[in-house]
C-alpha cells in the first residue's frame, strides 16, 4: 500500500503535498464560511459565484497549462504556482483580520487563485511520473489522493473548530505556511534522482493533444466519466454548506464535520486504490451507480446525522471513480502527451465548475437546499446509464474493455472484464 514512500524524493514530495493540502482544505472551509455567514446573509448564489470564479481560469487556461507542462520543467511551474497561492492567502487573511474584507475581494482573489491552480494541476499530476518509477506510478497516484483525502478528513473539521475560536482570518493565514512548506520541499528534491522528462516532439501542440485523445476511445470514455462525476457531481462545497444552514440550521462546526466525514470514505477509496492490483473500468461504473443511490437518499434526509453519515460512502464512491480514472489515464498515456491529456482530465472535472456552480447556487435559492444535492444525483445517474450503454454496444470499445459478446456481467464473473490494452504510442 505504501511502496512508493520507499523513494526518498517521493517522501519529501509527499510531505510537502500533505502539509499544503491541509492548509488549503482549512482555507477553503474558512472562505466558504466567510462568504456564507459574514459577507452575505446565507447566499448560496454568492457561494456558487466564488466557486465558479475559482475554477473559471481552468476553462480557458488548462489546455495551455498542459502544453507548458509537456514543454518546460514541471518543478519550476509548480514552485511559481505555489508562490501565487501563498501571496493570495496572505492578502485575503490580512483583509479579513483587519476587518476590511468585502465580497468583491474574495471574488478577485478566488479568480487569481484559479489562475495559479490552472497551471499547477497538470504539472503536479504529471510530475509524479518523474519522482517515482513506472512500476510504482499507480501506487504513488493513489497515495497522492490519500494525502488529499486524509487532509480533507482532518482539515475542514479542524477549521470549523478554529473558526469558532479564533475566527476566519487566522485560519486562512495558516494556508500561507502550507504553501511555503510545499515550495521548500520542491526545492529539496534531488535532481539527479528525478527521471528525465519526456519532452514533446511536436512542441507541445494543443491540437496534437486533442488528436491523440480522439484516436483513443478508451481515453474518451475515461474523460466522459471524469466529466460526469467531477464536473457535474462534485458540488459538495455548495450543497453541504446550504444543507447545513438551510435544512439542519447548524453552525460552522457541523459544516466542517460533513467534509471530514466525507473524507473518511474518500481516504478509504484512495488507500484501497493504492493496495489493489490494478484499476478497472468496472470500479468507476459501480461507483457512479452507488453515488446516484446514496445521493438520492441524502437529498431527502431530514436528520443531520443521517445526512452526515451518508457522506462517507458518497466520498468512497466519488473518489474511487476519480482516482481510478486518473490512474488509468496516466498509466495508458504516452509520457510526451501526459501533461496535455491530464489537462483535459482536469478540464473535465473542474473546467465546467464556472458554469455548474452558479446553476447549483441558483437552484438552492430558488428550489431550496435539497435541489443542490439532486442536481448531482440526476446528472451522474443519467451519465451512468449512457456511458454503460456506450461501453456495452460499441465494437471498438468492446475490444478494449471486454472480450466476449455476452456482456459486462458475464465477463465480470470470468475476471476479464475491462483491461485497457490499447498501445500508448
mmCIF file of C-alpha atoms in Angstrom:
data_model
loop_
_atom_site.group_PDB
_atom_site.id
_atom_site.type_symbol
_atom_site.label_atom_id
_atom_site.label_comp_id
_atom_site.label_asym_id
_atom_site.label_seq_id
_atom_site.Cartn_x
_atom_site.Cartn_y
_atom_site.Cartn_z
ATOM 1 C CA UNK A 1 0.000 0.000 0.000
ATOM 2 C CA UNK A 2 2.860 2.427 0.797
ATOM 3 C CA UNK A 3 5.507 1.071 -1.578
ATOM 4 C CA UNK A 4 6.317 4.367 -3.307
ATOM 5 C CA UNK A 5 7.231 6.006 0.028
ATOM 6 C CA UNK A 6 10.454 3.979 -0.131
ATOM 7 C CA UNK A 7 11.649 6.507 -2.736
ATOM 8 C CA UNK A 8 13.400 9.383 -0.848
ATOM 9 C CA UNK A 9 12.319 12.067 -3.294
ATOM 10 C CA UNK A 10 8.726 10.919 -3.121
ATOM 11 C CA UNK A 11 8.776 11.041 0.688
ATOM 12 C CA UNK A 12 9.842 14.688 0.520
ATOM 13 C CA UNK A 13 7.263 15.466 -2.151
ATOM 14 C CA UNK A 14 4.534 13.616 -0.258
ATOM 15 C CA UNK A 15 5.333 15.536 2.949
ATOM 16 C CA UNK A 16 5.123 18.928 1.275
ATOM 17 C CA UNK A 17 1.963 17.980 -0.569
ATOM 18 C CA UNK A 18 0.261 16.768 2.621
ATOM 19 C CA UNK A 19 1.056 19.993 4.502
ATOM 20 C CA UNK A 20 -0.118 22.040 1.516
ATOM 21 C CA UNK A 21 -3.351 20.084 1.193
ATOM 22 C CA UNK A 22 -4.097 20.511 4.895
ATOM 23 C CA UNK A 23 -3.722 24.280 4.696
ATOM 24 C CA UNK A 24 -5.825 24.533 1.565
ATOM 25 C CA UNK A 25 -8.696 22.467 2.982
ATOM 26 C CA UNK A 26 -8.750 24.625 6.100
ATOM 27 C CA UNK A 27 -8.672 27.799 3.992
ATOM 28 C CA UNK A 28 -11.444 26.589 1.676
ATOM 29 C CA UNK A 29 -13.696 25.854 4.630
ATOM 30 C CA UNK A 30 -12.939 29.246 6.167
ATOM 31 C CA UNK A 31 -13.528 31.039 2.861
ATOM 32 C CA UNK A 32 -16.895 29.318 2.337
ATOM 33 C CA UNK A 33 -17.962 30.206 5.866
ATOM 34 C CA UNK A 34 -16.756 33.783 5.401
ATOM 35 C CA UNK A 35 -18.892 34.227 2.277
ATOM 36 C CA UNK A 36 -21.937 32.410 3.606
ATOM 37 C CA UNK A 37 -22.231 33.909 7.090
ATOM 38 C CA UNK A 38 -20.061 37.057 7.311
ATOM 39 C CA UNK A 39 -20.132 38.770 3.920
ATOM 40 C CA UNK A 40 -23.673 37.671 2.908
ATOM 41 C CA UNK A 41 -26.873 36.541 4.563
ATOM 42 C CA UNK A 42 -26.507 32.824 3.755
ATOM 43 C CA UNK A 43 -26.443 33.409 -0.014
ATOM 44 C CA UNK A 44 -25.978 30.158 -1.917
ATOM 45 C CA UNK A 45 -25.641 32.222 -5.103
ATOM 46 C CA UNK A 46 -22.651 34.139 -3.711
ATOM 47 C CA UNK A 47 -21.022 30.909 -2.588
ATOM 48 C CA UNK A 48 -21.597 29.413 -6.024
ATOM 49 C CA UNK A 49 -20.098 32.511 -7.643
ATOM 50 C CA UNK A 50 -16.910 32.231 -5.565
ATOM 51 C CA UNK A 51 -16.541 28.591 -6.557
ATOM 52 C CA UNK A 52 -17.193 29.471 -10.200
ATOM 53 C CA UNK A 53 -14.590 32.251 -10.228
ATOM 54 C CA UNK A 54 -12.042 29.963 -8.588
ATOM 55 C CA UNK A 55 -12.413 27.487 -11.441
ATOM 56 C CA UNK A 56 -13.172 29.886 -14.321
ATOM 57 C CA UNK A 57 -9.493 30.236 -15.354
ATOM 58 C CA UNK A 58 -9.358 26.456 -15.740
ATOM 59 C CA UNK A 59 -11.843 26.653 -18.587
ATOM 60 C CA UNK A 60 -9.532 28.878 -20.618
ATOM 61 C CA UNK A 61 -6.028 28.145 -19.334
ATOM 62 C CA UNK A 62 -5.942 24.395 -18.735
ATOM 63 C CA UNK A 63 -5.068 23.404 -22.342
ATOM 64 C CA UNK A 64 -2.233 25.969 -22.316
ATOM 65 C CA UNK A 65 -1.118 24.717 -18.904
ATOM 66 C CA UNK A 66 -0.952 21.155 -20.232
ATOM 67 C CA UNK A 67 1.138 22.333 -23.178
ATOM 68 C CA UNK A 68 3.578 24.093 -20.843
ATOM 69 C CA UNK A 69 3.796 21.014 -18.590
ATOM 70 C CA UNK A 70 4.941 18.962 -21.616
ATOM 71 C CA UNK A 71 7.490 21.598 -22.708
ATOM 72 C CA UNK A 72 9.054 23.078 -19.546
ATOM 73 C CA UNK A 73 10.369 21.728 -16.207
ATOM 74 C CA UNK A 74 7.359 20.806 -14.119
ATOM 75 C CA UNK A 75 9.055 21.536 -10.801
ATOM 76 C CA UNK A 76 9.630 25.158 -11.831
ATOM 77 C CA UNK A 77 5.977 25.528 -12.841
ATOM 78 C CA UNK A 78 4.872 24.066 -9.507
ATOM 79 C CA UNK A 79 7.029 26.451 -7.487
ATOM 80 C CA UNK A 80 5.690 29.506 -9.329
ATOM 81 C CA UNK A 81 2.094 28.337 -8.886
ATOM 82 C CA UNK A 82 2.657 27.752 -5.158
ATOM 83 C CA UNK A 83 4.096 31.267 -4.838
ATOM 84 C CA UNK A 84 0.934 32.740 -6.357
ATOM 85 C CA UNK A 85 -1.164 30.774 -3.860
ATOM 86 C CA UNK A 86 0.980 31.964 -0.947
ATOM 87 C CA UNK A 87 0.521 35.616 -1.931
ATOM 88 C CA UNK A 88 -3.251 35.152 -2.348
ATOM 89 C CA UNK A 89 -3.613 33.539 1.076
ATOM 90 C CA UNK A 90 -1.547 36.259 2.727
ATOM 91 C CA UNK A 91 -3.597 39.069 1.160
ATOM 92 C CA UNK A 92 -7.010 37.542 1.934
ATOM 93 C CA UNK A 93 -6.131 36.683 5.532
ATOM 94 C CA UNK A 94 -4.832 40.227 6.091
ATOM 95 C CA UNK A 95 -8.054 41.730 4.706
ATOM 96 C CA UNK A 96 -10.200 39.510 6.925
ATOM 97 C CA UNK A 97 -8.139 40.008 10.093
ATOM 98 C CA UNK A 98 -8.147 43.785 9.671
ATOM 99 C CA UNK A 99 -11.909 43.756 9.134
ATOM 100 C CA UNK A 100 -11.907 45.412 5.705
ATOM 101 C CA UNK A 101 -12.702 42.333 3.573
ATOM 102 C CA UNK A 102 -15.585 42.695 1.136
ATOM 103 C CA UNK A 103 -17.242 40.197 -1.153
ATOM 104 C CA UNK A 104 -15.516 41.559 -4.253
ATOM 105 C CA UNK A 105 -12.146 40.998 -2.569
ATOM 106 C CA UNK A 106 -12.975 37.311 -2.230
ATOM 107 C CA UNK A 107 -14.156 37.176 -5.840
ATOM 108 C CA UNK A 108 -10.926 38.746 -7.121
ATOM 109 C CA UNK A 109 -8.595 36.619 -5.009
ATOM 110 C CA UNK A 110 -10.515 33.452 -5.910
ATOM 111 C CA UNK A 111 -10.008 34.266 -9.605
ATOM 112 C CA UNK A 112 -6.262 34.854 -9.192
ATOM 113 C CA UNK A 113 -6.014 31.664 -7.152
ATOM 114 C CA UNK A 114 -7.734 29.851 -10.003
ATOM 115 C CA UNK A 115 -5.086 31.075 -12.445
ATOM 116 C CA UNK A 116 -2.326 29.603 -10.282
ATOM 117 C CA UNK A 117 -4.223 26.341 -9.824
ATOM 118 C CA UNK A 118 -4.774 26.014 -13.581
ATOM 119 C CA UNK A 119 -1.022 25.834 -14.184
ATOM 120 C CA UNK A 120 -0.384 23.800 -11.028
ATOM 121 C CA UNK A 121 -2.775 20.906 -11.739
ATOM 122 C CA UNK A 122 -1.395 19.283 -14.932
ATOM 123 C CA UNK A 123 2.200 19.870 -13.814
ATOM 124 C CA UNK A 124 1.516 18.346 -10.379
ATOM 125 C CA UNK A 125 -0.333 15.353 -11.806
ATOM 126 C CA UNK A 126 2.312 14.532 -14.427
ATOM 127 C CA UNK A 127 5.306 15.351 -12.197
ATOM 128 C CA UNK A 128 4.669 12.179 -10.163
ATOM 129 C CA UNK A 129 5.966 10.064 -13.062
ATOM 130 C CA UNK A 130 9.327 11.859 -12.729
ATOM 131 C CA UNK A 131 9.555 11.267 -8.974
ATOM 132 C CA UNK A 132 8.791 7.519 -8.974
ATOM 133 C CA UNK A 133 9.438 4.693 -11.425
ATOM 134 C CA UNK A 134 6.820 3.336 -13.796
ATOM 135 C CA UNK A 135 6.192 0.254 -11.656
ATOM 136 C CA UNK A 136 5.271 2.410 -8.661
ATOM 137 C CA UNK A 137 3.342 5.084 -10.536
ATOM 138 C CA UNK A 138 -0.107 3.661 -9.805
ATOM 139 C CA UNK A 139 0.705 3.375 -6.100
ATOM 140 C CA UNK A 140 2.066 6.928 -5.958
ATOM 141 C CA UNK A 141 -1.018 8.362 -7.693
ATOM 142 C CA UNK A 142 -3.250 6.629 -5.171
ATOM 143 C CA UNK A 143 -1.141 7.862 -2.246
ATOM 144 C CA UNK A 144 -1.396 11.399 -3.639
ATOM 145 C CA UNK A 145 -5.146 11.006 -3.446
ATOM 146 C CA UNK A 146 -4.820 9.512 0.040
ATOM 147 C CA UNK A 147 -2.918 12.623 1.129
ATOM 148 C CA UNK A 148 -5.559 14.855 -0.393
ATOM 149 C CA UNK A 149 -8.374 12.992 1.319
ATOM 150 C CA UNK A 150 -6.615 12.478 4.637
ATOM 151 C CA UNK A 151 -6.272 16.241 4.880
ATOM 152 C CA UNK A 152 -9.859 16.571 3.699
ATOM 153 C CA UNK A 153 -10.770 14.371 6.656
ATOM 154 C CA UNK A 154 -8.863 16.494 9.172
ATOM 155 C CA UNK A 155 -8.758 19.982 7.645
ATOM 156 C CA UNK A 156 -12.426 21.047 7.483
ATOM 157 C CA UNK A 157 -13.252 19.761 10.954
ATOM 158 C CA UNK A 158 -10.212 21.488 12.437
ATOM 159 C CA UNK A 159 -11.067 24.646 10.506
ATOM 160 C CA UNK A 160 -14.646 24.581 11.807
ATOM 161 C CA UNK A 161 -13.439 24.423 15.405
ATOM 162 C CA UNK A 162 -10.787 27.113 14.890
ATOM 163 C CA UNK A 163 -13.259 29.443 13.154
ATOM 164 C CA UNK A 164 -15.432 29.304 16.261
ATOM 165 C CA UNK A 165 -12.414 30.041 18.488
ATOM 166 C CA UNK A 166 -10.175 32.497 16.590
ATOM 167 C CA UNK A 167 -12.186 33.494 13.514
ATOM 168 C CA UNK A 168 -11.856 33.004 9.747
ATOM 169 C CA UNK A 169 -8.876 35.303 9.117
ATOM 170 C CA UNK A 170 -6.281 33.404 11.171
ATOM 171 C CA UNK A 171 -7.486 30.099 9.694
ATOM 172 C CA UNK A 172 -6.918 31.435 6.174
ATOM 173 C CA UNK A 173 -3.486 32.685 7.293
ATOM 174 C CA UNK A 174 -2.439 29.083 8.024
ATOM 175 C CA UNK A 175 -2.555 28.492 4.276
ATOM 176 C CA UNK A 176 0.425 30.789 3.712
ATOM 177 C CA UNK A 177 2.569 28.449 5.822
ATOM 178 C CA UNK A 178 1.348 25.418 3.879
ATOM 179 C CA UNK A 179 2.290 26.971 0.526
ATOM 180 C CA UNK A 180 5.738 27.849 1.880
ATOM 181 C CA UNK A 181 6.198 24.248 3.039
ATOM 182 C CA UNK A 182 5.441 22.920 -0.455
ATOM 183 C CA UNK A 183 7.910 25.334 -2.067
ATOM 184 C CA UNK A 184 10.645 24.241 0.360
ATOM 185 C CA UNK A 185 10.002 20.544 -0.287
ATOM 186 C CA UNK A 186 10.130 21.053 -4.052
ATOM 187 C CA UNK A 187 13.477 22.810 -3.644
ATOM 188 C CA UNK A 188 14.818 19.915 -1.534
ATOM 189 C CA UNK A 189 14.178 17.253 -4.194
ATOM 190 C CA UNK A 190 17.383 15.698 -5.525
ATOM 191 C CA UNK A 191 17.512 16.446 -9.238
ATOM 192 C CA UNK A 192 19.802 13.508 -10.030
ATOM 193 C CA UNK A 193 17.170 11.074 -8.743
ATOM 194 C CA UNK A 194 14.355 12.506 -10.855
ATOM 195 C CA UNK A 195 13.504 10.744 -14.099
ATOM 196 C CA UNK A 196 14.388 12.638 -17.244
ATOM 197 C CA UNK A 197 11.098 14.065 -18.512
ATOM 198 C CA UNK A 198 9.972 13.163 -21.999
ATOM 199 C CA UNK A 199 9.829 16.391 -23.987
ATOM 200 C CA UNK A 200 7.060 16.833 -26.542
ATOM 201 C CA UNK A 201 8.497 16.424 -30.037
ATOM 202 C CA UNK A 202 5.607 18.404 -31.513
ATOM 203 C CA UNK A 203 6.378 21.425 -29.344
ATOM 204 C CA UNK A 204 3.514 20.664 -27.003
ATOM 205 C CA UNK A 205 0.857 21.404 -29.619
ATOM 206 C CA UNK A 206 -2.638 21.549 -28.127
ATOM 207 C CA UNK A 207 -4.084 20.371 -31.449
ATOM 208 C CA UNK A 208 -1.883 17.254 -31.409
ATOM 209 C CA UNK A 209 -3.037 16.525 -27.874
ATOM 210 C CA UNK A 210 -6.670 16.644 -28.974
ATOM 211 C CA UNK A 211 -5.928 14.414 -31.968
ATOM 212 C CA UNK A 212 -4.197 11.918 -29.679
ATOM 213 C CA UNK A 213 -7.267 11.687 -27.432
ATOM 214 C CA UNK A 214 -9.693 11.447 -30.367
ATOM 215 C CA UNK A 215 -7.797 8.389 -31.615
ATOM 216 C CA UNK A 216 -8.169 6.726 -28.209
ATOM 217 C CA UNK A 217 -11.773 5.657 -27.451
ATOM 218 C CA UNK A 218 -10.646 4.310 -24.065
ATOM 219 C CA UNK A 219 -9.404 7.773 -23.062
ATOM 220 C CA UNK A 220 -12.616 9.353 -24.368
ATOM 221 C CA UNK A 221 -14.676 7.143 -22.054
ATOM 222 C CA UNK A 222 -12.450 7.950 -19.073
ATOM 223 C CA UNK A 223 -12.774 11.676 -19.755
ATOM 224 C CA UNK A 224 -16.556 11.325 -20.014
ATOM 225 C CA UNK A 225 -16.683 9.621 -16.617
ATOM 226 C CA UNK A 226 -14.495 12.349 -15.131
ATOM 227 C CA UNK A 227 -16.846 14.982 -16.563
ATOM 228 C CA UNK A 228 -19.909 13.273 -15.075
ATOM 229 C CA UNK A 229 -18.523 12.651 -11.585
ATOM 230 C CA UNK A 230 -16.091 15.520 -11.125
ATOM 231 C CA UNK A 231 -17.678 18.161 -13.337
ATOM 232 C CA UNK A 232 -21.378 17.598 -12.668
ATOM 233 C CA UNK A 233 -21.498 15.620 -9.434
ATOM 234 C CA UNK A 234 -18.811 17.214 -7.258
ATOM 235 C CA UNK A 235 -20.779 20.148 -5.795
ATOM 236 C CA UNK A 236 -20.322 19.363 -2.107
ATOM 237 C CA UNK A 237 -18.743 22.718 -1.274
ATOM 238 C CA UNK A 238 -22.109 24.323 -2.067
ATOM 239 C CA UNK A 239 -24.610 21.577 -1.212
ATOM 240 C CA UNK A 240 -23.109 20.725 2.180
ATOM 241 C CA UNK A 241 -22.950 24.390 3.175
ATOM 242 C CA UNK A 242 -26.554 25.203 2.284
ATOM 243 C CA UNK A 243 -27.908 21.918 3.675
ATOM 244 C CA UNK A 244 -26.119 22.631 6.969
ATOM 245 C CA UNK A 245 -27.525 26.129 7.346
ATOM 246 C CA UNK A 246 -30.805 25.928 5.427
ATOM 247 C CA UNK A 247 -32.169 22.484 6.356
ATOM 248 C CA UNK A 248 -30.446 21.474 9.580
ATOM 249 C CA UNK A 249 -29.807 25.002 10.980
ATOM 250 C CA UNK A 250 -26.330 24.166 12.253
ATOM 251 C CA UNK A 251 -23.102 26.139 12.640
ATOM 252 C CA UNK A 252 -19.559 26.101 11.270
ATOM 253 C CA UNK A 253 -18.509 23.055 13.290
ATOM 254 C CA UNK A 254 -21.296 20.963 11.738
ATOM 255 C CA UNK A 255 -20.367 22.216 8.251
ATOM 256 C CA UNK A 256 -16.726 21.274 8.747
ATOM 257 C CA UNK A 257 -17.741 17.875 10.115
ATOM 258 C CA UNK A 258 -19.535 16.986 6.871
ATOM 259 C CA UNK A 259 -16.341 17.363 4.834
ATOM 260 C CA UNK A 260 -14.409 15.407 7.451
ATOM 261 C CA UNK A 261 -16.884 12.519 7.369
ATOM 262 C CA UNK A 262 -16.784 12.531 3.574
ATOM 263 C CA UNK A 263 -13.012 12.457 3.900
ATOM 264 C CA UNK A 264 -13.233 9.126 5.741
ATOM 265 C CA UNK A 265 -14.808 7.492 2.714
ATOM 266 C CA UNK A 266 -12.531 9.344 0.314
ATOM 267 C CA UNK A 267 -9.422 8.279 2.224
ATOM 268 C CA UNK A 268 -10.626 4.667 2.260
ATOM 269 C CA UNK A 269 -11.105 4.847 -1.511
ATOM 270 C CA UNK A 270 -7.598 6.204 -2.062
ATOM 271 C CA UNK A 271 -5.936 3.598 0.168
ATOM 272 C CA UNK A 272 -7.936 0.821 -1.478
ATOM 273 C CA UNK A 273 -6.721 2.088 -4.854
ATOM 274 C CA UNK A 274 -3.123 2.024 -3.577
ATOM 275 C CA UNK A 275 -3.473 -1.540 -2.279
ATOM 276 C CA UNK A 276 -5.318 -3.231 -5.144
ATOM 277 C CA UNK A 277 -3.563 -4.881 -8.073
ATOM 278 C CA UNK A 278 -4.802 -2.501 -10.741
ATOM 279 C CA UNK A 279 -7.607 -0.074 -11.668
ATOM 280 C CA UNK A 280 -10.590 -1.260 -13.686
ATOM 281 C CA UNK A 281 -13.388 0.474 -15.573
ATOM 282 C CA UNK A 282 -15.967 -1.524 -13.607
ATOM 283 C CA UNK A 283 -14.831 0.195 -10.410
ATOM 284 C CA UNK A 284 -15.815 3.518 -11.980
ATOM 285 C CA UNK A 285 -19.216 2.376 -13.251
ATOM 286 C CA UNK A 286 -20.177 0.779 -9.931
ATOM 287 C CA UNK A 287 -19.041 3.898 -8.082
ATOM 288 C CA UNK A 288 -21.209 6.117 -10.260
ATOM 289 C CA UNK A 289 -24.254 3.942 -9.578
ATOM 290 C CA UNK A 290 -23.528 3.998 -5.840
ATOM 291 C CA UNK A 291 -23.168 7.795 -5.881
ATOM 292 C CA UNK A 292 -26.604 8.093 -7.511
ATOM 293 C CA UNK A 293 -28.402 5.908 -4.973
ATOM 294 C CA UNK A 294 -26.656 7.319 -1.895
ATOM 295 C CA UNK A 295 -27.067 10.905 -3.076
ATOM 296 C CA UNK A 296 -30.791 10.380 -3.595
ATOM 297 C CA UNK A 297 -31.173 9.195 -0.006
ATOM 298 C CA UNK A 298 -29.065 12.094 1.292
ATOM 299 C CA UNK A 299 -31.113 14.667 -0.637
ATOM 300 C CA UNK A 300 -34.281 13.709 1.240
ATOM 301 C CA UNK A 301 -32.713 13.177 4.672
ATOM 302 C CA UNK A 302 -34.498 15.025 7.469
ATOM 303 C CA UNK A 303 -31.929 14.301 10.167
ATOM 304 C CA UNK A 304 -28.485 15.926 10.193
ATOM 305 C CA UNK A 305 -26.694 12.802 11.417
ATOM 306 C CA UNK A 306 -28.253 10.612 8.721
ATOM 307 C CA UNK A 307 -27.121 13.144 6.104
ATOM 308 C CA UNK A 308 -23.678 13.359 7.710
ATOM 309 C CA UNK A 309 -23.092 9.595 7.880
ATOM 310 C CA UNK A 310 -24.083 9.207 4.230
ATOM 311 C CA UNK A 311 -21.169 11.451 3.276
ATOM 312 C CA UNK A 312 -18.674 8.655 3.994
ATOM 313 C CA UNK A 313 -19.961 6.173 1.361
ATOM 314 C CA UNK A 314 -20.595 9.063 -1.042
ATOM 315 C CA UNK A 315 -16.958 10.097 -0.618
ATOM 316 C CA UNK A 316 -15.879 6.474 -1.157
ATOM 317 C CA UNK A 317 -17.833 6.228 -4.410
ATOM 318 C CA UNK A 318 -16.757 9.626 -5.744
ATOM 319 C CA UNK A 319 -13.039 9.265 -5.084
ATOM 320 C CA UNK A 320 -12.939 5.659 -6.298
ATOM 321 C CA UNK A 321 -14.225 6.831 -9.674
ATOM 322 C CA UNK A 322 -11.859 9.813 -9.898
ATOM 323 C CA UNK A 323 -8.696 8.077 -8.641
ATOM 324 C CA UNK A 324 -9.314 5.099 -10.920
ATOM 325 C CA UNK A 325 -9.786 7.386 -13.915
ATOM 326 C CA UNK A 326 -6.666 9.403 -13.096
ATOM 327 C CA UNK A 327 -4.556 6.257 -12.694
ATOM 328 C CA UNK A 328 -5.788 4.721 -15.954
ATOM 329 C CA UNK A 329 -5.132 7.944 -17.842
ATOM 330 C CA UNK A 330 -1.578 8.334 -16.563
ATOM 331 C CA UNK A 331 -0.600 4.697 -16.970
ATOM 332 C CA UNK A 332 -2.029 4.401 -20.512
ATOM 333 C CA UNK A 333 -0.840 7.705 -21.953
ATOM 334 C CA UNK A 334 2.432 8.398 -23.729
ATOM 335 C CA UNK A 335 4.858 10.300 -21.473
ATOM 336 C CA UNK A 336 5.259 13.116 -24.026
ATOM 337 C CA UNK A 337 1.460 13.579 -24.095
ATOM 338 C CA UNK A 338 0.764 13.140 -20.391
ATOM 339 C CA UNK A 339 0.617 16.824 -19.485
ATOM 340 C CA UNK A 340 -1.880 17.626 -22.222
ATOM 341 C CA UNK A 341 -4.077 14.589 -21.553
ATOM 342 C CA UNK A 342 -4.126 15.344 -17.833
ATOM 343 C CA UNK A 343 -5.004 18.970 -18.588
ATOM 344 C CA UNK A 344 -8.060 17.645 -20.439
ATOM 345 C CA UNK A 345 -8.857 15.453 -17.438
ATOM 346 C CA UNK A 346 -8.668 18.447 -15.112
ATOM 347 C CA UNK A 347 -10.748 20.448 -17.587
ATOM 348 C CA UNK A 348 -13.430 17.757 -17.427
ATOM 349 C CA UNK A 349 -13.564 17.577 -13.635
ATOM 350 C CA UNK A 350 -13.092 21.279 -12.834
ATOM 351 C CA UNK A 351 -13.460 23.300 -16.050
ATOM 352 C CA UNK A 352 -17.250 23.063 -16.064
ATOM 353 C CA UNK A 353 -17.421 24.358 -12.481
ATOM 354 C CA UNK A 354 -17.768 28.044 -13.521
ATOM 355 C CA UNK A 355 -20.992 27.077 -15.287
ATOM 356 C CA UNK A 356 -22.272 24.458 -12.846
ATOM 357 C CA UNK A 357 -21.628 26.270 -9.546
ATOM 358 C CA UNK A 358 -23.825 29.316 -10.278
ATOM 359 C CA UNK A 359 -26.564 26.999 -11.548
ATOM 360 C CA UNK A 360 -26.406 24.905 -8.385
ATOM 361 C CA UNK A 361 -26.354 28.056 -6.258
ATOM 362 C CA UNK A 362 -29.415 29.492 -8.038
ATOM 363 C CA UNK A 363 -31.237 26.165 -7.681
ATOM 364 C CA UNK A 364 -30.545 26.308 -3.950
ATOM 365 C CA UNK A 365 -32.007 29.820 -3.685
ATOM 366 C CA UNK A 366 -34.948 29.038 -5.975
ATOM 367 C CA UNK A 367 -35.992 25.468 -5.125
ATOM 368 C CA UNK A 368 -34.310 25.019 -1.756
ATOM 369 C CA UNK A 369 -31.132 23.374 -0.454
ATOM 370 C CA UNK A 370 -32.177 19.835 -1.404
ATOM 371 C CA UNK A 371 -32.073 20.816 -5.084
ATOM 372 C CA UNK A 372 -28.312 21.384 -4.800
ATOM 373 C CA UNK A 373 -27.880 17.696 -3.923
ATOM 374 C CA UNK A 374 -30.380 16.444 -6.504
ATOM 375 C CA UNK A 375 -28.545 18.209 -9.340
ATOM 376 C CA UNK A 376 -25.561 15.892 -8.993
ATOM 377 C CA UNK A 377 -27.739 12.823 -8.434
ATOM 378 C CA UNK A 378 -29.686 13.342 -11.663
ATOM 379 C CA UNK A 379 -26.614 14.208 -13.764
ATOM 380 C CA UNK A 380 -24.485 11.286 -12.569
ATOM 381 C CA UNK A 381 -27.414 8.856 -12.758
ATOM 382 C CA UNK A 382 -28.160 9.698 -16.401
ATOM 383 C CA UNK A 383 -24.443 9.638 -17.253
ATOM 384 C CA UNK A 384 -24.055 6.177 -15.699
ATOM 385 C CA UNK A 385 -26.751 4.750 -17.963
ATOM 386 C CA UNK A 386 -25.383 6.420 -21.109
ATOM 387 C CA UNK A 387 -21.713 5.533 -20.519
ATOM 388 C CA UNK A 388 -22.536 1.919 -19.631
ATOM 389 C CA UNK A 389 -24.622 1.602 -22.786
ATOM 390 C CA UNK A 390 -21.787 3.023 -24.909
ATOM 391 C CA UNK A 391 -19.261 0.587 -23.432
ATOM 392 C CA UNK A 392 -21.585 -2.364 -23.982
ATOM 393 C CA UNK A 393 -22.705 -1.513 -27.510
ATOM 394 C CA UNK A 394 -19.658 -0.021 -29.233
ATOM 395 C CA UNK A 395 -17.481 -2.557 -31.019
ATOM 396 C CA UNK A 396 -14.279 -0.522 -30.763
ATOM 397 C CA UNK A 397 -14.755 -0.156 -27.018
ATOM 398 C CA UNK A 398 -15.733 -3.781 -26.565
ATOM 399 C CA UNK A 399 -12.303 -4.731 -27.887
ATOM 400 C CA UNK A 400 -10.736 -2.587 -25.176
ATOM 401 C CA UNK A 401 -12.960 -3.317 -22.225
ATOM 402 C CA UNK A 402 -14.406 -6.755 -22.950
ATOM 403 C CA UNK A 403 -13.611 -9.881 -24.896
ATOM 404 C CA UNK A 404 -16.996 -11.602 -25.252
ATOM 405 C CA UNK A 405 -20.370 -10.561 -26.619
ATOM 406 C CA UNK A 406 -22.428 -11.902 -23.701
ATOM 407 C CA UNK A 407 -21.962 -8.662 -21.865
ATOM 408 C CA UNK A 408 -20.359 -6.942 -18.921
ATOM 409 C CA UNK A 409 -21.780 -9.100 -16.090
ATOM 410 C CA UNK A 410 -20.729 -12.365 -17.766
ATOM 411 C CA UNK A 411 -17.231 -11.024 -18.241
ATOM 412 C CA UNK A 412 -17.145 -9.817 -14.657
ATOM 413 C CA UNK A 413 -17.578 -13.399 -13.498
ATOM 414 C CA UNK A 414 -14.800 -14.535 -15.851
ATOM 415 C CA UNK A 415 -12.472 -11.840 -14.442
ATOM 416 C CA UNK A 416 -11.588 -10.475 -17.869
ATOM 417 C CA UNK A 417 -13.920 -7.520 -17.824
ATOM 418 C CA UNK A 418 -12.168 -4.330 -18.617
ATOM 419 C CA UNK A 419 -8.449 -4.369 -19.136
ATOM 420 C CA UNK A 420 -7.323 -1.438 -21.275
ATOM 421 C CA UNK A 421 -4.833 -2.864 -23.729
ATOM 422 C CA UNK A 422 -4.616 -0.137 -26.359
ATOM 423 C CA UNK A 423 -0.968 0.880 -27.066
ATOM 424 C CA UNK A 424 0.205 4.226 -25.795
ATOM 425 C CA UNK A 425 2.057 5.436 -28.892
#
